[in-house]
Tab-separated table of C-alpha atoms in Angstrom:
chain	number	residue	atom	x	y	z
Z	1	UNK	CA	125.180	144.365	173.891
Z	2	UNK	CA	123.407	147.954	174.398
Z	3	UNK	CA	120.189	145.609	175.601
Z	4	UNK	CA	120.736	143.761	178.538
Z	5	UNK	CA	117.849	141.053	177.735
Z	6	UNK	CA	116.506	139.246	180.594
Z	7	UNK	CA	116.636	135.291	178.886
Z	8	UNK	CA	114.046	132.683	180.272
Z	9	UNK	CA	116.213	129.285	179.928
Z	10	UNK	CA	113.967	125.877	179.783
Z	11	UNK	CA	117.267	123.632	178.928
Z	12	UNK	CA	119.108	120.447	179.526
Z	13	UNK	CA	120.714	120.071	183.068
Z	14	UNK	CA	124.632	119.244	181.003
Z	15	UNK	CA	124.116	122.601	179.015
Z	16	UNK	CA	122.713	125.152	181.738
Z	17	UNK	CA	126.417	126.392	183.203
Z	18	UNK	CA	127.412	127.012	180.004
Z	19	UNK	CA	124.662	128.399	178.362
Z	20	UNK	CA	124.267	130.571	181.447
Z	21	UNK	CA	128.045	132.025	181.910
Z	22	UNK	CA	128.357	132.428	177.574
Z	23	UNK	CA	124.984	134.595	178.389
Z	24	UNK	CA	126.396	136.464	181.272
Z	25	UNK	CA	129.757	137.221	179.420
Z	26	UNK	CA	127.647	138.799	176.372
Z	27	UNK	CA	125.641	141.285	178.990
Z	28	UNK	CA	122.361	138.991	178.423
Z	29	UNK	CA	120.857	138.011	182.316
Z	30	UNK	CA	120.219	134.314	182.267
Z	31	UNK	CA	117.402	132.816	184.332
Z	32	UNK	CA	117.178	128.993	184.671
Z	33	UNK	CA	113.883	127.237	185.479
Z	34	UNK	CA	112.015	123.917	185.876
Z	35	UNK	CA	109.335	124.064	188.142
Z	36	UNK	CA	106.110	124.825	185.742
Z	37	UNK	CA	104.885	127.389	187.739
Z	38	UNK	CA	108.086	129.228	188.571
Z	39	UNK	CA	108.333	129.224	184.107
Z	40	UNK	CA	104.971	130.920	183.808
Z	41	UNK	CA	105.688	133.717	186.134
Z	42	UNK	CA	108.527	134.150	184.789
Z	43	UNK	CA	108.354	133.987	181.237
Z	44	UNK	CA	106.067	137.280	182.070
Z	45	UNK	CA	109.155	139.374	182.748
Z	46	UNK	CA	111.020	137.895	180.486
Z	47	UNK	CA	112.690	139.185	176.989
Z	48	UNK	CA	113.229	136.277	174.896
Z	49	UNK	CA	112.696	132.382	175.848
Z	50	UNK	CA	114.936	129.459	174.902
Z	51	UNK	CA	113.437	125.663	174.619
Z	52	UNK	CA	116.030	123.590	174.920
Z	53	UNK	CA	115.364	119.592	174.650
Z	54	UNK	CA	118.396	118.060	175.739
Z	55	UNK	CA	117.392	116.478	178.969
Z	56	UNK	CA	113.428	116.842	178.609
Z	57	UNK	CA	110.956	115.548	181.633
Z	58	UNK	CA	107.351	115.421	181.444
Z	59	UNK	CA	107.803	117.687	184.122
Z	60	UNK	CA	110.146	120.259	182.008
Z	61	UNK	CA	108.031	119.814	179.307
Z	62	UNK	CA	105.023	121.144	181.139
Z	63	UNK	CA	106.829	123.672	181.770
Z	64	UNK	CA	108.011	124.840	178.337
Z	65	UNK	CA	104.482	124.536	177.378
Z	66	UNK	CA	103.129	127.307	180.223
Z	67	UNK	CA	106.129	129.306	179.118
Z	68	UNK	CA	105.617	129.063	175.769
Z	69	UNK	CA	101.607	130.260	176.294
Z	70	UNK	CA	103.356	133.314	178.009
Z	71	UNK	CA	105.826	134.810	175.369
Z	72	UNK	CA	103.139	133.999	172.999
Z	73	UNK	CA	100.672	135.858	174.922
Z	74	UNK	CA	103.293	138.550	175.043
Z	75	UNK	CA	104.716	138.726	171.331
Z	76	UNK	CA	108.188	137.970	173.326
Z	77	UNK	CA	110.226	135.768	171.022
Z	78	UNK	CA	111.656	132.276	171.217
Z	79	UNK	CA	114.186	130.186	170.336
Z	80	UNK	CA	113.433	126.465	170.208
Z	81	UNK	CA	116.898	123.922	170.103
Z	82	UNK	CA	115.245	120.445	169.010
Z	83	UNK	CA	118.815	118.532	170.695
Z	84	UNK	CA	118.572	114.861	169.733
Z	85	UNK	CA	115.309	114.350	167.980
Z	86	UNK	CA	116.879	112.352	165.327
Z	87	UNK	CA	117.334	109.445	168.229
Z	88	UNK	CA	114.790	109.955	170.709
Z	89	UNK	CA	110.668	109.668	169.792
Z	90	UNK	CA	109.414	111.566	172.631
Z	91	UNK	CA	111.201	114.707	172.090
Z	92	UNK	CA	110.542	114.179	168.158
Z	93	UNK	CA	107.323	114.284	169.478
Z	94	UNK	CA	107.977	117.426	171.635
Z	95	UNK	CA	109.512	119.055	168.913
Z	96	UNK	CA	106.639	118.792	165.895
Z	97	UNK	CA	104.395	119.855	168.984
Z	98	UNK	CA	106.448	123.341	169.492
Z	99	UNK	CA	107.487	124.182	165.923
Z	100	UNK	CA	103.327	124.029	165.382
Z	101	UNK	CA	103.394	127.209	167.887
Z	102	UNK	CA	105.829	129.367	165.637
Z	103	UNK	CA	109.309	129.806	167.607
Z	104	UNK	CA	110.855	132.702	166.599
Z	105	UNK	CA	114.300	130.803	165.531
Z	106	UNK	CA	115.593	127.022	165.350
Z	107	UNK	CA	118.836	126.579	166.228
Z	108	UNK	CA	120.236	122.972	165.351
Z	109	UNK	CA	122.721	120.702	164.020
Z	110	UNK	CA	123.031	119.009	160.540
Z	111	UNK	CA	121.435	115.740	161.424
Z	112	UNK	CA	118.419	117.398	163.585
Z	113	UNK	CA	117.684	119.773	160.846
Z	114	UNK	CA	117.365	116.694	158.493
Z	115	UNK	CA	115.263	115.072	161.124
Z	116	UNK	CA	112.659	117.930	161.158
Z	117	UNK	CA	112.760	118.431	157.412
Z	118	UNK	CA	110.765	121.962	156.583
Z	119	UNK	CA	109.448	123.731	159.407
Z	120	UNK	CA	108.459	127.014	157.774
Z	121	UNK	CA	110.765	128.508	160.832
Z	122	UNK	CA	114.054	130.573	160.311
Z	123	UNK	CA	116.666	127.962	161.153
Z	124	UNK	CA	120.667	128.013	162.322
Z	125	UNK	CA	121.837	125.072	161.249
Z	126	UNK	CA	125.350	124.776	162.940
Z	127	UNK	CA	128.378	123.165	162.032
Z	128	UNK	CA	131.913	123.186	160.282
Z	129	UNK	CA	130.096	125.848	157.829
Z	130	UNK	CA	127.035	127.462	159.639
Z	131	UNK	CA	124.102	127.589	157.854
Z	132	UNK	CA	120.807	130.005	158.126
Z	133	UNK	CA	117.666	129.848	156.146
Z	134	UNK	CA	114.841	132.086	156.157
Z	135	UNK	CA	111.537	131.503	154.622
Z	136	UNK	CA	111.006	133.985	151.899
Z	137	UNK	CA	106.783	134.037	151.785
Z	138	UNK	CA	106.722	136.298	148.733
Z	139	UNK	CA	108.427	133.504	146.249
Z	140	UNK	CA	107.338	130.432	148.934
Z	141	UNK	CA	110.910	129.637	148.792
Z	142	UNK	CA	114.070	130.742	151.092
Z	143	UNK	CA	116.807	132.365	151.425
Z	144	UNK	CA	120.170	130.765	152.235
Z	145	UNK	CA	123.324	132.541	154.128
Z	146	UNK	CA	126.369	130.511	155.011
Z	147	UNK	CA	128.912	131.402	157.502
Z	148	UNK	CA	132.919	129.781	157.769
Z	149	UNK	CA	134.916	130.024	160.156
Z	150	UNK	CA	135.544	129.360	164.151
Z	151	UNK	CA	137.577	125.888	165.355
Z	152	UNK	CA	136.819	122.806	165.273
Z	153	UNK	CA	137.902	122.039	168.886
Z	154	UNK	CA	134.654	123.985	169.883
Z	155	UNK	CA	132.759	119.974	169.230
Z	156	UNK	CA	135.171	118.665	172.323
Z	157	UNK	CA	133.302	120.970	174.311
Z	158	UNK	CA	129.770	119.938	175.345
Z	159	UNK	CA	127.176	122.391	175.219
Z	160	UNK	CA	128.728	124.807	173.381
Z	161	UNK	CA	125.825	124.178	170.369
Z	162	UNK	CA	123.356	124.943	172.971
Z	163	UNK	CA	124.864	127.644	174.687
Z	164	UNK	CA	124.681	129.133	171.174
Z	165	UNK	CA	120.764	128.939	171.169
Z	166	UNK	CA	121.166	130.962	173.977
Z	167	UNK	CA	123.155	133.940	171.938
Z	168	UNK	CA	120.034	133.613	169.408
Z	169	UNK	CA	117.527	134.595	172.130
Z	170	UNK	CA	119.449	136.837	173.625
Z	171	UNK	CA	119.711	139.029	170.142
Z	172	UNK	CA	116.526	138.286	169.839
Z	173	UNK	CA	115.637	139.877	173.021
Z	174	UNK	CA	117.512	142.664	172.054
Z	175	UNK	CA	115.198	143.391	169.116
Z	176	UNK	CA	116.685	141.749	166.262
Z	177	UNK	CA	114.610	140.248	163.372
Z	178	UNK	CA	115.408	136.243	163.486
Z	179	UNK	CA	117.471	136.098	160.690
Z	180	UNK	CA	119.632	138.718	162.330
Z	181	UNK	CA	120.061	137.332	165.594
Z	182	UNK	CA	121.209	133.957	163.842
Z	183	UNK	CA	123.868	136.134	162.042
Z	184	UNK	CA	124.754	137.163	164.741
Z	185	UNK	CA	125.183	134.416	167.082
Z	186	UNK	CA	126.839	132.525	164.620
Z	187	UNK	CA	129.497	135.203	163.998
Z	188	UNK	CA	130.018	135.567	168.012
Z	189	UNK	CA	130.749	131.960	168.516
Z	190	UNK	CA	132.562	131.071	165.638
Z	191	UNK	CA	134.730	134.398	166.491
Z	192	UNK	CA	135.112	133.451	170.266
Z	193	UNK	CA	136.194	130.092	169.315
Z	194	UNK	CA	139.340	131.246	167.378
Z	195	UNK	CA	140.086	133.552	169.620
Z	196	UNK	CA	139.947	130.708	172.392
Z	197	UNK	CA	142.019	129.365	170.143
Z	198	UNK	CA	144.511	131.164	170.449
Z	199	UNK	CA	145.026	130.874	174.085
Z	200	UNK	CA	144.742	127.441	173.957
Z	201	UNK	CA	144.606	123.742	171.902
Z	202	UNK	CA	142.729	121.487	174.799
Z	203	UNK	CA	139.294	121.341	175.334
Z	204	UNK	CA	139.067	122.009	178.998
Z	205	UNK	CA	140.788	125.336	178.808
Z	206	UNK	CA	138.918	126.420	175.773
Z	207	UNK	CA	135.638	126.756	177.595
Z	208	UNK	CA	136.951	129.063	179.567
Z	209	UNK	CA	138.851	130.556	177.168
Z	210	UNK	CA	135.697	130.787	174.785
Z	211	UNK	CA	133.661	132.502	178.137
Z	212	UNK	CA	136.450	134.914	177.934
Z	213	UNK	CA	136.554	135.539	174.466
Z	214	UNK	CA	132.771	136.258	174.548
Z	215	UNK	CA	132.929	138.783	176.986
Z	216	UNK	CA	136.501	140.650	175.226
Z	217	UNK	CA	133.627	140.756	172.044
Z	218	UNK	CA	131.009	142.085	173.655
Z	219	UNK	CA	132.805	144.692	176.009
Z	220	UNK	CA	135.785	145.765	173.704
């Protein structure tokens, strides 16, 4: 990563040691945040933002909200990762209120992308076969890319969906378009993960072994 992005992460307390080491590994600098003031002031020195609503307080959401003010205020883009909002009203809630302030990308799985139905957003829908769509406004319609690959295994790892959402911001903070930086965060994890694969077939080792394989990628 020529860029090394400085990434303002609002996400869940089980995701934020991955999602900060896979960052770290790829040349991105992390910074993790609750406190709503603390957010603010830094959201104004940071690249790219990720909204992550995994574990999501009042308190944390208060806090996404001042951030999210910020990097609009700044034209800094952000990634919002709407985790759970098929099960869970308030963050459903949290999540219509955010994609009504434009994030940058969505990065989600199969059933929260069928919970949000159209957003209007460029989404990474991830899974076996990652998916990204990007609204074409000239025809009103969208364009569809799909992407195979990586290991299974990678779903006995928690986290390793939202650490992803942290590779989107951190392209984006690097200056890629959206579409782009979901490109290319779904290549990088899918190609970590058979790499990891190769070093190892249980779950505990692999996140390690993915953190590794991130880093061989991104330094090689």
């Amino acid at each position: 990563m020529s860029k090394s992005p400085l990434v303002l992460c609002l996400t869940n307390t089980v995701a934020a040691n991955l999602t900060a080491n896979c960052l770290l590994a790829i040349g991105a600098k992390p910074a993790m945040v609750e406190e709503p003031c603390e957010a603010e002031e830094l959201a104004e020195k940071a690249d790219a933002l990720l909204v992550n609503l995994g574990t999501v307080t009042s308190a944390q959401a208060e806090a996404m909200r001042k951030a999210i003010d910020v990097a609009t205020s700044r034209n800094i883009p952000w990634v919002l990762d709407p985790v759970g909002v098929q099960l869970l009203a308030f963050r459903r809630r949290l999540a219509q209120e955010f994609i009504g302030r434009h994030p940058s990308l969505i990065r989600c799985n199969q059933a929260e992308a069928a919970c949000l139905g159209e957003t209007g957003c460029t989404t990474l829908v991830t899974g076996e076969v990652d998916a990204i769509i990007v609204p074409d406004a000239p025809s009103r319609g969208e364009r569809r890319q799909e992407i195979a690959g990586g290991t299974p295994l990678l779903q006995a790892v928690t986290a390793t969906g939202c650490a992803q959402g942290g590779l989107c911001a951190a392209f984006l903070g690097r200056g890629q378009s959206p579409g782009d930086a979901a490109l290319s965060a779904s290549k990088l994890m899918k190609r970590a993960g058979e790499l990891a694969l190769e070093r190892t077939h249980e779950p505990g080792s692999l996140q390690v072994a993915l953190i590794d394989a991130l880093w061989r990628l991104s330094h090689d």
